[in-house]
Every structure is written in C-alpha cells, then in structure tokens.
PDB file of C-alpha atoms in Angstrom:
ATOM      1  CA  ASP A   1      39.141 -15.685 -36.309  1.00 76.00           C
ATOM      2  CA  VAL A   2      40.653 -13.642 -39.109  1.00 83.00           C
ATOM      3  CA  LEU A   3      43.654 -11.353 -39.141  1.00 87.00           C
ATOM      4  CA  TYR A   4      44.025  -8.674 -41.832  1.00 88.00           C
ATOM      5  CA  LEU A   5      47.438  -7.123 -42.503  1.00 85.00           C
ATOM      6  CA  ASP A   6      48.110  -4.062 -44.636  1.00 81.00           C
ATOM      7  CA  PRO A   7      51.903  -3.635 -44.482  1.00 77.00           C
ATOM      8  CA  PRO A   8      53.877  -0.724 -45.977  1.00 69.00           C
ATOM      9  CA  TYR A   9      54.109  -0.728 -49.761  1.00 73.00           C
ATOM     10  CA  VAL A  10      57.125  -2.277 -51.438  1.00 74.00           C
ATOM     11  CA  VAL A  11      57.719   0.660 -53.777  1.00 67.00           C
ATOM     12  CA  GLN A  12      56.763   3.669 -51.638  1.00 61.00           C
ATOM     13  CA  GLY A  13      56.998   2.173 -48.147  1.00 58.00           C
ATOM     14  CA  LYS A  14      60.106   3.927 -46.904  1.00 59.00           C
ATOM     15  CA  SER A  15      58.988   7.294 -48.233  1.00 58.00           C
ATOM     16  CA  LEU A  16      55.593   6.973 -46.509  1.00 57.00           C
ATOM     17  CA  TYR A  17      56.587   5.256 -43.260  1.00 52.00           C
ATOM     18  CA  ASN A  18      59.624   4.760 -41.046  1.00 53.00           C
ATOM     19  CA  VAL A  19      59.934   1.215 -42.389  1.00 51.00           C
ATOM     20  CA  GLY A  20      59.331  -0.503 -45.696  1.00 49.00           C
ATOM     21  CA  ALA A  21      58.551  -4.071 -46.625  1.00 53.00           C
ATOM     22  CA  THR A  22      60.828  -6.423 -44.732  1.00 56.00           C
ATOM     23  CA  ASP A  23      62.173  -9.897 -45.281  1.00 62.00           C
ATOM     24  CA  ASP A  24      60.579 -10.904 -41.966  1.00 73.00           C
ATOM     25  CA  LEU A  25      57.018 -10.266 -43.124  1.00 75.00           C
ATOM     26  CA  PRO A  26      56.522 -13.455 -45.187  1.00 77.00           C
ATOM     27  CA  LYS A  27      57.783 -15.566 -42.275  1.00 79.00           C
ATOM     28  CA  THR A  28      55.442 -13.771 -39.885  1.00 78.00           C
ATOM     29  CA  VAL A  29      52.473 -14.155 -42.239  1.00 79.00           C
ATOM     30  CA  ARG A  30      53.137 -17.877 -42.618  1.00 79.00           C
ATOM     31  CA  SER A  31      53.174 -18.293 -38.834  1.00 81.00           C
ATOM     32  CA  LEU A  32      49.656 -16.788 -38.719  1.00 80.00           C
ATOM     33  CA  SER A  33      47.484 -19.370 -40.443  1.00 77.00           C
ATOM     34  CA  LYS A  34      44.469 -17.055 -40.839  1.00 84.00           C
ATOM     35  CA  ALA A  35      46.228 -13.886 -41.990  1.00 86.00           C
ATOM     36  CA  TRP A  36      44.924 -12.078 -45.071  1.00 90.00           C
ATOM     37  CA  VAL A  37      47.375  -9.569 -46.543  1.00 89.00           C
ATOM     38  CA  SER A  38      46.830  -6.737 -48.995  1.00 89.00           C
ATOM     39  CA  TYR A  39      49.880  -5.361 -50.753  1.00 87.00           C
ATOM     40  CA  ASP A  40      50.853  -3.270 -53.735  1.00 86.00           C
ATOM     41  CA  ASP A  41      51.058  -5.427 -56.844  1.00 88.00           C
ATOM     42  CA  HIS A  42      54.805  -5.838 -57.202  1.00 87.00           C
ATOM     43  CA  GLU A  43      56.891  -8.702 -58.579  1.00 88.00           C
ATOM     44  CA  VAL A  44      58.670  -9.083 -55.220  1.00 85.00           C
ATOM     45  CA  VAL A  45      55.335  -9.636 -53.452  1.00 86.00           C
ATOM     46  CA  ARG A  46      54.244 -12.183 -56.064  1.00 89.00           C
ATOM     47  CA  GLU A  47      57.562 -14.049 -55.784  1.00 88.00           C
ATOM     48  CA  VAL A  48      57.631 -14.103 -51.986  1.00 86.00           C
ATOM     49  CA  PHE A  49      54.021 -15.292 -51.756  1.00 87.00           C
ATOM     50  CA  ALA A  50      54.105 -17.596 -54.799  1.00 89.00           C
ATOM     51  CA  ASP A  51      52.809 -20.448 -52.628  1.00 88.00           C
ATOM     52  CA  ARG A  52      49.636 -18.500 -51.800  1.00 89.00           C
ATOM     53  CA  LYS A  53      46.540 -17.647 -53.788  1.00 92.00           C
ATOM     54  CA  ILE A  54      46.802 -14.027 -54.953  1.00 93.00           C
ATOM     55  CA  VAL A  55      43.856 -12.032 -56.292  1.00 94.00           C
ATOM     56  CA  GLU A  56      44.047  -8.581 -57.863  1.00 94.00           C
ATOM     57  CA  ILE A  57      41.848  -5.976 -56.205  1.00 92.00           C
ATOM     58  CA  TYR A  58      41.158  -2.307 -56.784  1.00 87.00           C
ATOM     59  CA  THR A  59      40.780   0.038 -53.845  1.00 79.00           C
ATOM     60  CA  LYS A  60      39.673   3.643 -53.708  1.00 76.00           C
ATOM     61  CA  TYR A  61      41.376   6.262 -51.574  1.00 68.00           C
ATOM     62  CA  THR A  62      38.927   7.623 -49.030  1.00 67.00           C
ATOM     63  CA  GLN A  63      41.099   9.213 -46.326  1.00 64.00           C
ATOM     64  CA  ARG A  64      42.715  12.053 -48.249  1.00 61.00           C
ATOM     65  CA  THR A  65      40.781  14.635 -50.199  1.00 60.00           C
ATOM     66  CA  ASP A  66      43.523  15.067 -52.805  1.00 61.00           C
ATOM     67  CA  ARG A  67      43.248  11.349 -53.638  1.00 55.00           C
ATOM     68  CA  GLU A  68      39.546  10.944 -53.181  1.00 58.00           C
ATOM     69  CA  ASN A  69      38.862   9.812 -56.750  1.00 63.00           C
ATOM     70  CA  LYS A  70      41.975   7.704 -57.274  1.00 74.00           C
ATOM     71  CA  THR A  71      41.867   3.942 -57.505  1.00 76.00           C
ATOM     72  CA  LYS A  72      44.872   1.789 -56.551  1.00 79.00           C
ATOM     73  CA  HIS A  73      45.648  -1.656 -57.926  1.00 84.00           C
ATOM     74  CA  GLU A  74      46.690  -4.046 -55.159  1.00 90.00           C
ATOM     75  CA  VAL A  75      46.749  -7.758 -54.456  1.00 92.00           C
ATOM     76  CA  LEU A  76      44.992  -9.716 -51.738  1.00 92.00           C
ATOM     77  CA  ILE A  77      46.957 -12.703 -50.483  1.00 90.00           C
ATOM     78  CA  TYR A  78      44.899 -15.563 -49.120  1.00 89.00           C
ATOM     79  CA  PRO A  79      45.770 -17.150 -45.770  1.00 87.00           C
ATOM     80  CA  GLU A  80      46.749 -20.628 -46.918  1.00 77.00           C
ATOM     81  CA  GLY A  81      47.630 -22.425 -50.142  1.00 72.00           C
ATOM     82  CA  LYS A  82      46.706 -21.717 -53.760  1.00 67.00           C
ATOM     83  CA  GLU A  83      43.228 -23.224 -53.754  1.00 65.00           C
TER      84      GLU A  83
END
C-alpha cells in the first residue's frame, strides 16, 4: 500500500486554500509509514523533513489553461529514512 499526499504549499498555501502548511503535517506523515509527500521546495520543508530522503522534481501544470506550459519545481519526500 502507498499513500500520496500533496498538501498546500508553504509559500502560497493560505492564498490558494483555506489552510496552509501546518505544524501537524510532519507528525501525521511520520505516523504513516508509507506516505509519499510532494511539496514546494522551501527551506522550511527541507528542515522539517531533514530525516527523510528528498528528491527534486519538476511538474507541469495541466489543469489550468493559463498555466498549461508552466513547470513547477517541487520536492518529493520519501516515506522512510534517507536511504
């Protein structure tokens, strides 16, 4: 089983959603041993998940026509450990 989480962005979260990144998220993620998380690449995210393997990824907007050709730099946080 795998769980994929795509929480609100650290930087733009509150302007896009009713909530932004919370202090509870890292605790929740750690309680879910098979959770993969994608996040905006922000120093806060890297600090909070410093015990996890983090890989930079590039995603393309596909839902909105005004962003159809834009690519976003994010990070993918592995479920467990740094290996």
